[in-house]
PDB file of C-alpha atoms and ligand atoms in Angstrom:
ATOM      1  CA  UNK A   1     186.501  -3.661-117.476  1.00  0.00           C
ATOM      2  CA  UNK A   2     189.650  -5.948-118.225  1.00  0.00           C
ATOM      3  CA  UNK A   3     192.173  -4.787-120.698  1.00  0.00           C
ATOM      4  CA  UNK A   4     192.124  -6.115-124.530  1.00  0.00           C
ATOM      5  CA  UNK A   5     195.945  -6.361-124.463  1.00  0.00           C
ATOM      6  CA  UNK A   6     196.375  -8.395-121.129  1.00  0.00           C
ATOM      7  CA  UNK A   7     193.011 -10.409-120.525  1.00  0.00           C
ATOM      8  CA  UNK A   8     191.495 -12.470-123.217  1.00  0.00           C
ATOM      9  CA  UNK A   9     188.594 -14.879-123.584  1.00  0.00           C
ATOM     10  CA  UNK A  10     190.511 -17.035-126.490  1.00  0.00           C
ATOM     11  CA  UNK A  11     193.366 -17.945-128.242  1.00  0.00           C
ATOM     12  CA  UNK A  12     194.160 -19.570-131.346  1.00  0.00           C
ATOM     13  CA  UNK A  13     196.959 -22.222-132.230  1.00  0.00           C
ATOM     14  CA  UNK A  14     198.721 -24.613-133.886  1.00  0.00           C
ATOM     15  CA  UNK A  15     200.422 -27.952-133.602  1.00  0.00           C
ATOM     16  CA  UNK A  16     203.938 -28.387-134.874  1.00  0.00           C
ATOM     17  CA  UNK A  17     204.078 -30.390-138.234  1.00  0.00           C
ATOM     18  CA  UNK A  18     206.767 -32.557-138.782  1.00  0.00           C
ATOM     19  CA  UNK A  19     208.340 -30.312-141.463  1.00  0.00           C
ATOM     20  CA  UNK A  20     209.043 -27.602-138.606  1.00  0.00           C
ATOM     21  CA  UNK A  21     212.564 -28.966-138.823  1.00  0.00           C
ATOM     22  CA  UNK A  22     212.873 -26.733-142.173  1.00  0.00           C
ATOM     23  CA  UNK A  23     211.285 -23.899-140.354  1.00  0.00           C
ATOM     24  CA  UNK A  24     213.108 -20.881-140.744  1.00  0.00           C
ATOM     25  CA  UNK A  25     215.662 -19.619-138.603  1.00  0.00           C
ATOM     26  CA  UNK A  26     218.425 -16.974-138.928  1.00  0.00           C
ATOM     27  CA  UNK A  27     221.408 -19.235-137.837  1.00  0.00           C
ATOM     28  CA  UNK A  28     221.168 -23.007-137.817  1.00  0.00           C
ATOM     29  CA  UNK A  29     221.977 -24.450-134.046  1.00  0.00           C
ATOM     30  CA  UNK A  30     220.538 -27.696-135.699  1.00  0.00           C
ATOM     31  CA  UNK A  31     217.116 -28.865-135.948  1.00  0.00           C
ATOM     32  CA  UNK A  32     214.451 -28.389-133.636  1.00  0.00           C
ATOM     33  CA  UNK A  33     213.355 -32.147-131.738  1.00  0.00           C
ATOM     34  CA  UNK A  34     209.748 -32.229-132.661  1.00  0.00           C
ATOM     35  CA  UNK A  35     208.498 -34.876-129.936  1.00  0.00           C
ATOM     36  CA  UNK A  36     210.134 -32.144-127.183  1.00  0.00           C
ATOM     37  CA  UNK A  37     208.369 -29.390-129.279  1.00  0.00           C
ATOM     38  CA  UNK A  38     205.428 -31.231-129.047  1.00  0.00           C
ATOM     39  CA  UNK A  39     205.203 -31.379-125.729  1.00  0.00           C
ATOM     40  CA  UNK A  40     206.259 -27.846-124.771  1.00  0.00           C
ATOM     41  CA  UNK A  41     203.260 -26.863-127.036  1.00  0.00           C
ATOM     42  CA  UNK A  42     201.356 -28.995-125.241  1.00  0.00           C
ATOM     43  CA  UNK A  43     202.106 -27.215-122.010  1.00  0.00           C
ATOM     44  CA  UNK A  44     201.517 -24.335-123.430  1.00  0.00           C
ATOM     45  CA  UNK A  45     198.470 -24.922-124.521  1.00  0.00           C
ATOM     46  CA  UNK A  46     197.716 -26.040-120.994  1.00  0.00           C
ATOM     47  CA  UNK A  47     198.590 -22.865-119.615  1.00  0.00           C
ATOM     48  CA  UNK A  48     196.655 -20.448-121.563  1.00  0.00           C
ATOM     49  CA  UNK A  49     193.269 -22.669-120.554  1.00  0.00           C
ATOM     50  CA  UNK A  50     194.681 -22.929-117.031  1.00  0.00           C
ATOM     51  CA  UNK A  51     193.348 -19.222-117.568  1.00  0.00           C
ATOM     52  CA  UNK A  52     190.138 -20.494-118.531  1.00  0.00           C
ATOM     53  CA  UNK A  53     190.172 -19.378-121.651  1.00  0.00           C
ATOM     54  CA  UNK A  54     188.878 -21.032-124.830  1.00  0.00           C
ATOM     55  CA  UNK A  55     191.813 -22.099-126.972  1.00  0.00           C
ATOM     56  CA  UNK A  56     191.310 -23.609-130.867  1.00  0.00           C
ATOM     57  CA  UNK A  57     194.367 -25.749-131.792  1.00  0.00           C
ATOM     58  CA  UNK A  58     194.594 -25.964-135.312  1.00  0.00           C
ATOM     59  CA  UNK A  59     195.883 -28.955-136.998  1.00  0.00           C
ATOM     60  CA  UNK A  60     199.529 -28.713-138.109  1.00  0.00           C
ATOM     61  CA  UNK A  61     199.871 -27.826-141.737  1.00  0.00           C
ATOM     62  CA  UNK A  62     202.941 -29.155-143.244  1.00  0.00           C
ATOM     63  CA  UNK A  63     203.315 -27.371-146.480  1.00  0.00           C
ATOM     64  CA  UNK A  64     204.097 -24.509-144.394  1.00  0.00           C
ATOM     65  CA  UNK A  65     207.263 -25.485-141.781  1.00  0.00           C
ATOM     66  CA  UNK A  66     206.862 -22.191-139.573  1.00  0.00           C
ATOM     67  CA  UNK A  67     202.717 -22.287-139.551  1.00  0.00           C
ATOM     68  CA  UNK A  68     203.002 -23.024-135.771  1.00  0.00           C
ATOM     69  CA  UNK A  69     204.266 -19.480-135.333  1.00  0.00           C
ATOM     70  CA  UNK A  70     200.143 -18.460-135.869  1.00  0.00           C
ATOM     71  CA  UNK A  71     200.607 -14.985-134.331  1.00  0.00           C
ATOM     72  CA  UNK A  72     202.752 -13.700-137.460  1.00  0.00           C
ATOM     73  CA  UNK A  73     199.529 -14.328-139.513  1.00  0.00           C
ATOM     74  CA  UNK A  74     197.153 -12.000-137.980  1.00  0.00           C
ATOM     75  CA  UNK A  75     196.397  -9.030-135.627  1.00  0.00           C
ATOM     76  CA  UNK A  76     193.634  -9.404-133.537  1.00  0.00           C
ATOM     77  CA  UNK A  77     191.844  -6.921-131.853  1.00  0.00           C
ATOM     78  CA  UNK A  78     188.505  -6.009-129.916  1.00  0.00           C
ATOM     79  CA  UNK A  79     187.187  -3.991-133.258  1.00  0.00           C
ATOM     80  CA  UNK A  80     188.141  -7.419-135.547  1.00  0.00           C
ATOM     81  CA  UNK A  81     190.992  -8.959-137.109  1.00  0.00           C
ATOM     82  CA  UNK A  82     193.091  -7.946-140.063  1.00  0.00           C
ATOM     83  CA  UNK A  83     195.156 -10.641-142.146  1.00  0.00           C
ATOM     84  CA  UNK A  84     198.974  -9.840-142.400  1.00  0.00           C
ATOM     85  CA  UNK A  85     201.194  -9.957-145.690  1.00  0.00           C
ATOM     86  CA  UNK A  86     203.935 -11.918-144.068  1.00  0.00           C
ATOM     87  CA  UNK A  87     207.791 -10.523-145.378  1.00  0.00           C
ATOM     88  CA  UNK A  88     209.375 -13.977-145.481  1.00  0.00           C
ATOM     89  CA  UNK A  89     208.271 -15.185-149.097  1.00  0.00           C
ATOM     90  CA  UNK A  90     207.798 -18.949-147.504  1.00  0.00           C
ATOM     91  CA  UNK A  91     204.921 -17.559-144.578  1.00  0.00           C
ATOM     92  CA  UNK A  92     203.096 -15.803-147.113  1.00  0.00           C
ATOM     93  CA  UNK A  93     199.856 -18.789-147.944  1.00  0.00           C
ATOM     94  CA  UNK A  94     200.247 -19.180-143.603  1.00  0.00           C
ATOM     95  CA  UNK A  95     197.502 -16.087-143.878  1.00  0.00           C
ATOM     96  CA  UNK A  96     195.027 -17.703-146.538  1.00  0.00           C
ATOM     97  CA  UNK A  97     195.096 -21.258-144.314  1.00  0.00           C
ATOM     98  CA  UNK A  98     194.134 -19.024-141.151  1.00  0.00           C
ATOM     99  CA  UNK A  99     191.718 -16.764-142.984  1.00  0.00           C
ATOM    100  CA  UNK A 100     188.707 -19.108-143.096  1.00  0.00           C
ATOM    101  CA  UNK A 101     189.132 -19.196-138.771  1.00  0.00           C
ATOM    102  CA  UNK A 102     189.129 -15.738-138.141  1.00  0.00           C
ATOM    103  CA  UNK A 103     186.573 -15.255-140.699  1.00  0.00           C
ATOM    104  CA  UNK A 104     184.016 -17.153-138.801  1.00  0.00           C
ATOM    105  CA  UNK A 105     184.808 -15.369-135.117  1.00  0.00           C
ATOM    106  CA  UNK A 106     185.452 -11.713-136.287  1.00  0.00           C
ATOM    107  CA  UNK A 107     183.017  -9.548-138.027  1.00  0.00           C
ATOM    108  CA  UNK A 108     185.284  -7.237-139.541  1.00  0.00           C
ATOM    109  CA  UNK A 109     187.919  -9.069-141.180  1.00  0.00           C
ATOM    110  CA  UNK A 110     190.523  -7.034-143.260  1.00  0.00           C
ATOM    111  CA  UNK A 111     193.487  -7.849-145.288  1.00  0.00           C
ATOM    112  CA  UNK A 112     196.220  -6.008-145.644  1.00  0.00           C
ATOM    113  CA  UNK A 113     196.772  -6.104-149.352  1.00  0.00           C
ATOM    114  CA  UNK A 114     200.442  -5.212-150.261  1.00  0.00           C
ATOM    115  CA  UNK A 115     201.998  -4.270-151.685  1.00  0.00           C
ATOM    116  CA  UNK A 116     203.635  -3.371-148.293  1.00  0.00           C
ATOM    117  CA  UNK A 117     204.709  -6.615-146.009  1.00  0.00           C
ATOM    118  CA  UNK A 118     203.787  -6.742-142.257  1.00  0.00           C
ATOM    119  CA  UNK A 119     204.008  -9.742-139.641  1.00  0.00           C
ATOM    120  CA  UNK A 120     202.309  -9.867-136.023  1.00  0.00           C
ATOM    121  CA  UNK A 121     205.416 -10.471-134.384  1.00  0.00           C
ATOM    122  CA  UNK A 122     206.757  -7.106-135.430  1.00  0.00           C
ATOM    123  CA  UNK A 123     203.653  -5.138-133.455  1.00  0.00           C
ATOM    124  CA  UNK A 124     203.110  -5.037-129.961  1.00  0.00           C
ATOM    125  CA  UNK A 125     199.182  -3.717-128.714  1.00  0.00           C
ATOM    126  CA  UNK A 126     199.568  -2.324-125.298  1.00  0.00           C
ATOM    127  CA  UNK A 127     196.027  -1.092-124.524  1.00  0.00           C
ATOM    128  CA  UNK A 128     196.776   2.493-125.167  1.00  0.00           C
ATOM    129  CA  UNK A 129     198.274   2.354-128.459  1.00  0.00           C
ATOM    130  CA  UNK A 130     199.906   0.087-130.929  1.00  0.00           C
ATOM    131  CA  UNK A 131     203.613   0.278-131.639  1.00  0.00           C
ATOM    132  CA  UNK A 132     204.887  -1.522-134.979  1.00  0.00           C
ATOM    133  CA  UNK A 133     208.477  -2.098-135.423  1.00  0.00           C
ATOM    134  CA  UNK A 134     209.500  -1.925-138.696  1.00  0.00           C
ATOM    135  CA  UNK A 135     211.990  -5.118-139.068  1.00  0.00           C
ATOM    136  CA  UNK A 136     213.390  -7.186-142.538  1.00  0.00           C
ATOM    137  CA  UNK A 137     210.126  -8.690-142.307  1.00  0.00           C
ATOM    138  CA  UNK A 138     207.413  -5.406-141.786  1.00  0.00           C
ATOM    139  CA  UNK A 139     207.950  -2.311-144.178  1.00  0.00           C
ATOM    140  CA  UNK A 140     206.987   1.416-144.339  1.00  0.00           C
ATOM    141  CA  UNK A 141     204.424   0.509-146.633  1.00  0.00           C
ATOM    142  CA  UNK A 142     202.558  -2.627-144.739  1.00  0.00           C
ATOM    143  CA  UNK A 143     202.731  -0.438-141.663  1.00  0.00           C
ATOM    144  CA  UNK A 144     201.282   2.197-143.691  1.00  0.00           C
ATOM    145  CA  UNK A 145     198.483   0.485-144.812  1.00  0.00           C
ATOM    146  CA  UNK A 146     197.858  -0.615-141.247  1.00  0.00           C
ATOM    147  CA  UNK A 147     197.512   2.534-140.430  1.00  0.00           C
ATOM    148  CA  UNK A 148     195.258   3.691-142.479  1.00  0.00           C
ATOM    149  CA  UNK A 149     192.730   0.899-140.785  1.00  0.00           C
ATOM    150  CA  UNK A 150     194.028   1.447-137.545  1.00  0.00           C
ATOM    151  CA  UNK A 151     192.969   4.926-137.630  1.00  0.00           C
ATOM    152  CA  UNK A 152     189.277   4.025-139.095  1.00  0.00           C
ATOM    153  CA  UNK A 153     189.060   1.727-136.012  1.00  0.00           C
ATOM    154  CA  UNK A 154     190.645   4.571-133.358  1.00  0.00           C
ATOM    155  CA  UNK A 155     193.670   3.605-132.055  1.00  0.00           C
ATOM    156  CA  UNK A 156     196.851   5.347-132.858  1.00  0.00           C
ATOM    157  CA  UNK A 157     200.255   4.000-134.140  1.00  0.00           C
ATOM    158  CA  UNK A 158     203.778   4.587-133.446  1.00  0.00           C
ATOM    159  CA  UNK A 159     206.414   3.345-135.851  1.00  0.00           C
ATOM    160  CA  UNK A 160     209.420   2.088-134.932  1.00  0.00           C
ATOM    161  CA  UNK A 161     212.364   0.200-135.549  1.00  0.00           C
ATOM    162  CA  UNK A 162     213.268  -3.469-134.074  1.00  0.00           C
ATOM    163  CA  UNK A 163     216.964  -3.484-133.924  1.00  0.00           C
ATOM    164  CA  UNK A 164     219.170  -4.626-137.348  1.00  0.00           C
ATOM    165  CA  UNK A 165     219.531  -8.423-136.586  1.00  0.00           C
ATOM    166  CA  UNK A 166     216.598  -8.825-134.526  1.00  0.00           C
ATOM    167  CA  UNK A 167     213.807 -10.988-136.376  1.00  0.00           C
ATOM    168  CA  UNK A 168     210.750  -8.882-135.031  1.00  0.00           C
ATOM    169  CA  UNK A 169     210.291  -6.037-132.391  1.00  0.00           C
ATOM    170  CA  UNK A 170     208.397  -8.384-129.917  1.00  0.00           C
ATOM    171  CA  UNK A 171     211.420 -10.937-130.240  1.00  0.00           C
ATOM    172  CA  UNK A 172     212.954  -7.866-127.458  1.00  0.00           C
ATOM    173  CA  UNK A 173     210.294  -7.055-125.472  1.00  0.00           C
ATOM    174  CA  UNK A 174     206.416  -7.916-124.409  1.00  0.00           C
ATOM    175  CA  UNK A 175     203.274  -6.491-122.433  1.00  0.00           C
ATOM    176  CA  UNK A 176     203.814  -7.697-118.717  1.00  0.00           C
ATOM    177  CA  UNK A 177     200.561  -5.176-117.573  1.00  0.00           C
ATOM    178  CA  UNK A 178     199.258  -1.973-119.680  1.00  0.00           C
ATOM    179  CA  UNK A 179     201.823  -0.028-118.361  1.00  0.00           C
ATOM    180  CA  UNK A 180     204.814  -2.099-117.958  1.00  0.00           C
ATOM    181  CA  UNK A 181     207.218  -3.801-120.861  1.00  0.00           C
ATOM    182  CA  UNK A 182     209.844  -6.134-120.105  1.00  0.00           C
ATOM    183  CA  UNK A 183     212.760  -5.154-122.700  1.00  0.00           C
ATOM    184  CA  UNK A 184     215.895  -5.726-123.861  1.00  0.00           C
ATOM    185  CA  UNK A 185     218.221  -2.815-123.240  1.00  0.00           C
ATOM    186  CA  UNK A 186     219.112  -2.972-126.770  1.00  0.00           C
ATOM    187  CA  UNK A 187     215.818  -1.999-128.007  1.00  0.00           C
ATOM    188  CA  UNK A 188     214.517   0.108-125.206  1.00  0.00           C
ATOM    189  CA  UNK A 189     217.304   3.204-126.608  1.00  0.00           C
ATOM    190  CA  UNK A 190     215.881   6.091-128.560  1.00  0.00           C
ATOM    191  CA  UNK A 191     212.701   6.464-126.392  1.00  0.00           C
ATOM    192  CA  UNK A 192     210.320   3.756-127.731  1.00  0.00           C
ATOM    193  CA  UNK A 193     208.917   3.461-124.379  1.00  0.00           C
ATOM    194  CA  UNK A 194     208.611   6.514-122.943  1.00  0.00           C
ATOM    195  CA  UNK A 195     205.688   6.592-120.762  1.00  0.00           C
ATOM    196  CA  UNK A 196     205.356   3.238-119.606  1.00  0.00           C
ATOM    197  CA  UNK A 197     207.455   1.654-116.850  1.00  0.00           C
ATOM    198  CA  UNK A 198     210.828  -0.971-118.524  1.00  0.00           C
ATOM    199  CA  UNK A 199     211.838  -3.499-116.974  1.00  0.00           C
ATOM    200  CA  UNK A 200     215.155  -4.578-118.490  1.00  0.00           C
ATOM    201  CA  UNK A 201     216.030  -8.731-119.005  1.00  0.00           C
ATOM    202  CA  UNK A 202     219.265  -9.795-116.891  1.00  0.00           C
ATOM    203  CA  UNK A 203     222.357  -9.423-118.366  1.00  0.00           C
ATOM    204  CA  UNK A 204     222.722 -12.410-120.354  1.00  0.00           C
ATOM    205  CA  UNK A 205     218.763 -13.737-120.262  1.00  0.00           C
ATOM    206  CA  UNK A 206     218.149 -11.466-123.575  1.00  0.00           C
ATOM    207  CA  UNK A 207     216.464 -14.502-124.846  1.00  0.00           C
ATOM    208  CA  UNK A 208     213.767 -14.083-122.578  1.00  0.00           C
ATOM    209  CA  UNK A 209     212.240 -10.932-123.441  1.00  0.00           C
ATOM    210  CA  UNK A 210     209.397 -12.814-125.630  1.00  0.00           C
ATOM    211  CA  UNK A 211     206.897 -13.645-122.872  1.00  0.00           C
ATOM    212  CA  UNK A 212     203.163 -12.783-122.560  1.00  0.00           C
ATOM    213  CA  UNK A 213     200.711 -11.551-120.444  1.00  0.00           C
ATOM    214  CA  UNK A 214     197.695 -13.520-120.804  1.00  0.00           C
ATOM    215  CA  UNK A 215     194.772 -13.154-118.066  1.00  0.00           C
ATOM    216  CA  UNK A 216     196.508 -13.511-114.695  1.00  0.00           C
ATOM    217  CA  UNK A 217     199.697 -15.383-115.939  1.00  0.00           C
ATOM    218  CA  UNK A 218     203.068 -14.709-117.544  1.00  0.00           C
ATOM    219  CA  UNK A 219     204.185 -17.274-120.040  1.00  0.00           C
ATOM    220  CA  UNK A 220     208.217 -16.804-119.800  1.00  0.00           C
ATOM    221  CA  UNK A 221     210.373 -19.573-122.119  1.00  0.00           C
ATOM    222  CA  UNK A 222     212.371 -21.605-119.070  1.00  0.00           C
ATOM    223  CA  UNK A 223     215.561 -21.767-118.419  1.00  0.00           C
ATOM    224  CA  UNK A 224     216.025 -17.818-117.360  1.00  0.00           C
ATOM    225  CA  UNK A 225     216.547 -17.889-113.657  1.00  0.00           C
ATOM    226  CA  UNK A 226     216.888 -14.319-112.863  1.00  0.00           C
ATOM    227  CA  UNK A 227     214.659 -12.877-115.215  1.00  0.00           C
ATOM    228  CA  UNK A 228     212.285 -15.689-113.581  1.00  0.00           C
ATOM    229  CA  UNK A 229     213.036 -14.295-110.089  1.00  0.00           C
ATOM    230  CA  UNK A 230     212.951 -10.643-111.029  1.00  0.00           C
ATOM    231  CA  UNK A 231     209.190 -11.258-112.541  1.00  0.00           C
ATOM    232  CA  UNK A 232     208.462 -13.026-109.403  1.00  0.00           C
ATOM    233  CA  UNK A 233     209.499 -10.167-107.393  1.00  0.00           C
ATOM    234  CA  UNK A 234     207.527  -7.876-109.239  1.00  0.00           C
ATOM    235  CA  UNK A 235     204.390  -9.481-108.310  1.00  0.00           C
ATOM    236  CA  UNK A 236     203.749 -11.768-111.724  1.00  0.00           C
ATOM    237  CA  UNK A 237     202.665 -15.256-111.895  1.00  0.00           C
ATOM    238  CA  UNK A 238     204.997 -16.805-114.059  1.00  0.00           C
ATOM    239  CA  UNK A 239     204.693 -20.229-116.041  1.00  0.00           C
ATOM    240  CA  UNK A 240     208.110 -21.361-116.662  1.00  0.00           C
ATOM    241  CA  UNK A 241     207.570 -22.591-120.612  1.00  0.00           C
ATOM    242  CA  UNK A 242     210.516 -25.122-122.306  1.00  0.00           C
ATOM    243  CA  UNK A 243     211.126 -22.978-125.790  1.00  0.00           C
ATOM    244  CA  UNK A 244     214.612 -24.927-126.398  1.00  0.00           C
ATOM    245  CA  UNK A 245     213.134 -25.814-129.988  1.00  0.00           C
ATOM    246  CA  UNK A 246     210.977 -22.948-130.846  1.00  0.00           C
ATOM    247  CA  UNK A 247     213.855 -20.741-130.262  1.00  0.00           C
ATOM    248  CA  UNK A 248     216.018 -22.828-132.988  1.00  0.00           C
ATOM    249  CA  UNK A 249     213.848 -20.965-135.043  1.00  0.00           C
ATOM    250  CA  UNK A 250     213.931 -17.809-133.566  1.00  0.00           C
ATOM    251  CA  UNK A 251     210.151 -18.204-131.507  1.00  0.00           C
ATOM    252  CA  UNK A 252     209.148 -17.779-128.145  1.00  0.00           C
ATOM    253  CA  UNK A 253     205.847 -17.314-126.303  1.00  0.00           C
ATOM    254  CA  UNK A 254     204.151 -14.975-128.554  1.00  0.00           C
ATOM    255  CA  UNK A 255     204.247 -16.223-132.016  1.00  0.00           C
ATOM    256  CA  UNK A 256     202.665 -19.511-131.159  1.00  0.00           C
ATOM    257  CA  UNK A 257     199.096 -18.273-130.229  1.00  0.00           C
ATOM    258  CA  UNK A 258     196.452 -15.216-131.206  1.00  0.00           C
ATOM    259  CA  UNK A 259     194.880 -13.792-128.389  1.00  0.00           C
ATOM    260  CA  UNK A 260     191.645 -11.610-128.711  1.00  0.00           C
ATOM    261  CA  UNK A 261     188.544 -11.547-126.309  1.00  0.00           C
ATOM    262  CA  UNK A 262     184.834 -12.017-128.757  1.00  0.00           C
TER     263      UNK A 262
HETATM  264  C1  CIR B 301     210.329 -17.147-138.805  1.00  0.00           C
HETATM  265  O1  CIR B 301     211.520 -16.910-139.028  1.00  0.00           O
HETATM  266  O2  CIR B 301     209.432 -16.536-139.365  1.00  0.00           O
HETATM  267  C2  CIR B 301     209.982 -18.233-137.813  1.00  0.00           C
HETATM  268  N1  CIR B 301     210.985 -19.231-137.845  1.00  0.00           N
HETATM  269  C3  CIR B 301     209.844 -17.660-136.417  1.00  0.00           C
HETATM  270  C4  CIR B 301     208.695 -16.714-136.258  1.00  0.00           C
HETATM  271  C5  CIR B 301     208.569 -16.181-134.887  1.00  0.00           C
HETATM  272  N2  CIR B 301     207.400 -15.373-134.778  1.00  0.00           N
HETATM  273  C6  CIR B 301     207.272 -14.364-133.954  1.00  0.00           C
HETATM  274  O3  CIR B 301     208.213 -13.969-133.288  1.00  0.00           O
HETATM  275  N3  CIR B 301     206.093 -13.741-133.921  1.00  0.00           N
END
């Protein structure tokens, strides 16, 4: 049997607009370039079907600059989907334009009603159990009400807490296999991963840490030679991704998909 966190039948996305250059980010580097961010979301793209997996790309939606960032909208597991209540006021209508999509693959469809605020970036589903930072975007009482259908469906919850200036918990770490993370060193203090094997990003490659497992690949952002070679090393199959744009606005390999097997 594969593992709901790691291997996955589909994925959902969406292209860039144009008005991702407003998208928002916590300091401005300058504008993304959207014809290079096009294109490094069209490899990505090509690697998650590489897999074989199905992958719906959504149309870009331009009254929303960071809709590309799909993953923030939605958590998506095995039991069905629930709808997030994003904590940046401008993401918020991102969940009722990605509503009407889930709602036609998932059975159970739930909606995390406030008046708590959660985002997907900000939990990280590991097979065993979910952890849930809680970040300037995710609350006590979204993760709370998560909870509450969490528990209905079985799996148990850990809060945490992604680290003050870090936009969401999974910005520092990801899922390489169900027992090993690849972290920052800054988050991976205070115990939050007790039990499962670290593996800590290079000195200086911090900016890496937001990769994912998906089937038999590792999406890593390019550009991060030694945490490239130490993956390598370690027995993954790495797909070197460019994330120079998406990471003007504080994104990397997670937020641009939703991965779920159906
Ligand atoms: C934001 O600030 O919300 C977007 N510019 C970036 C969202 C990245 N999403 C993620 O890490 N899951």
């Amino acid at each position: 049997m594969t593992n709901p966190a790691t291997h996955f039948s589909h994925a959902i996305s969406r292209r860039p607009g144009a008005s991702a250059t407003k998208g928002l980010r916590a300091t401005d580097r300058g504008a993304p370039d959207l014809a290079r961010m096009r294109s490094a979301h069209d490899a990505y793209i090509a690697a998650l079907r590489s897999t074989g997996a199905k992958v719906t790309v959504l149309d870009a939606e331009e009254d929303f600059p960071d809709a590309m960032f799909v993953e923030d909208t939605a958590l998506c597991l095995p039991d069905g989907a629930i709808m997030m209540r994003p904590g940046a006021a401008s993401r918020m209508g991102e969940v009722a334009q990605m509503r009407p999509t889930l709602a036609a693959l998932f059975n159970d469809l739930r909606d995390i009603g406030g008046p708590g605020h959660i985002e997907g970036g900000d939990i990280l589903f590991t097979g065993r159990e979910v952890l849930v930072g809680k970040s300037a975007r995710t609350d006590a009482a979204g993760v709370a009400e998560l909870r509450i259908i969490l528990d209905e469906w079985g799996y148990s919850l850990r809060e945490l807490q992604t680290p003050e200036g870090v936009l969401h918990f999974k910005t520092d770490c990801s899922l390489l296999d169900p027992e090993t993370i690849l972290s920052t060193r800054l988050l991976d203090t205070g115990g939050c991963f007790d039990g499962y094997r670290v593996l800590h990003l290079p000195e200086g490659e911090e900016a890496a840490a937001n990769a994912i497992r998906f089937n038999d690949v590792v999406l890593l952002p390019d550009g991060f030679p030694k945490t490239a070679e130490m993956l390598t090393r370690e027995g993954y199959d790495i797909r070197p991704i460019d994330n120079t744009d998406c990471a003007l606005l504080d994104g990397g390999m997670s937020c641009l998909s939703l991965r779920f097997n159906i």
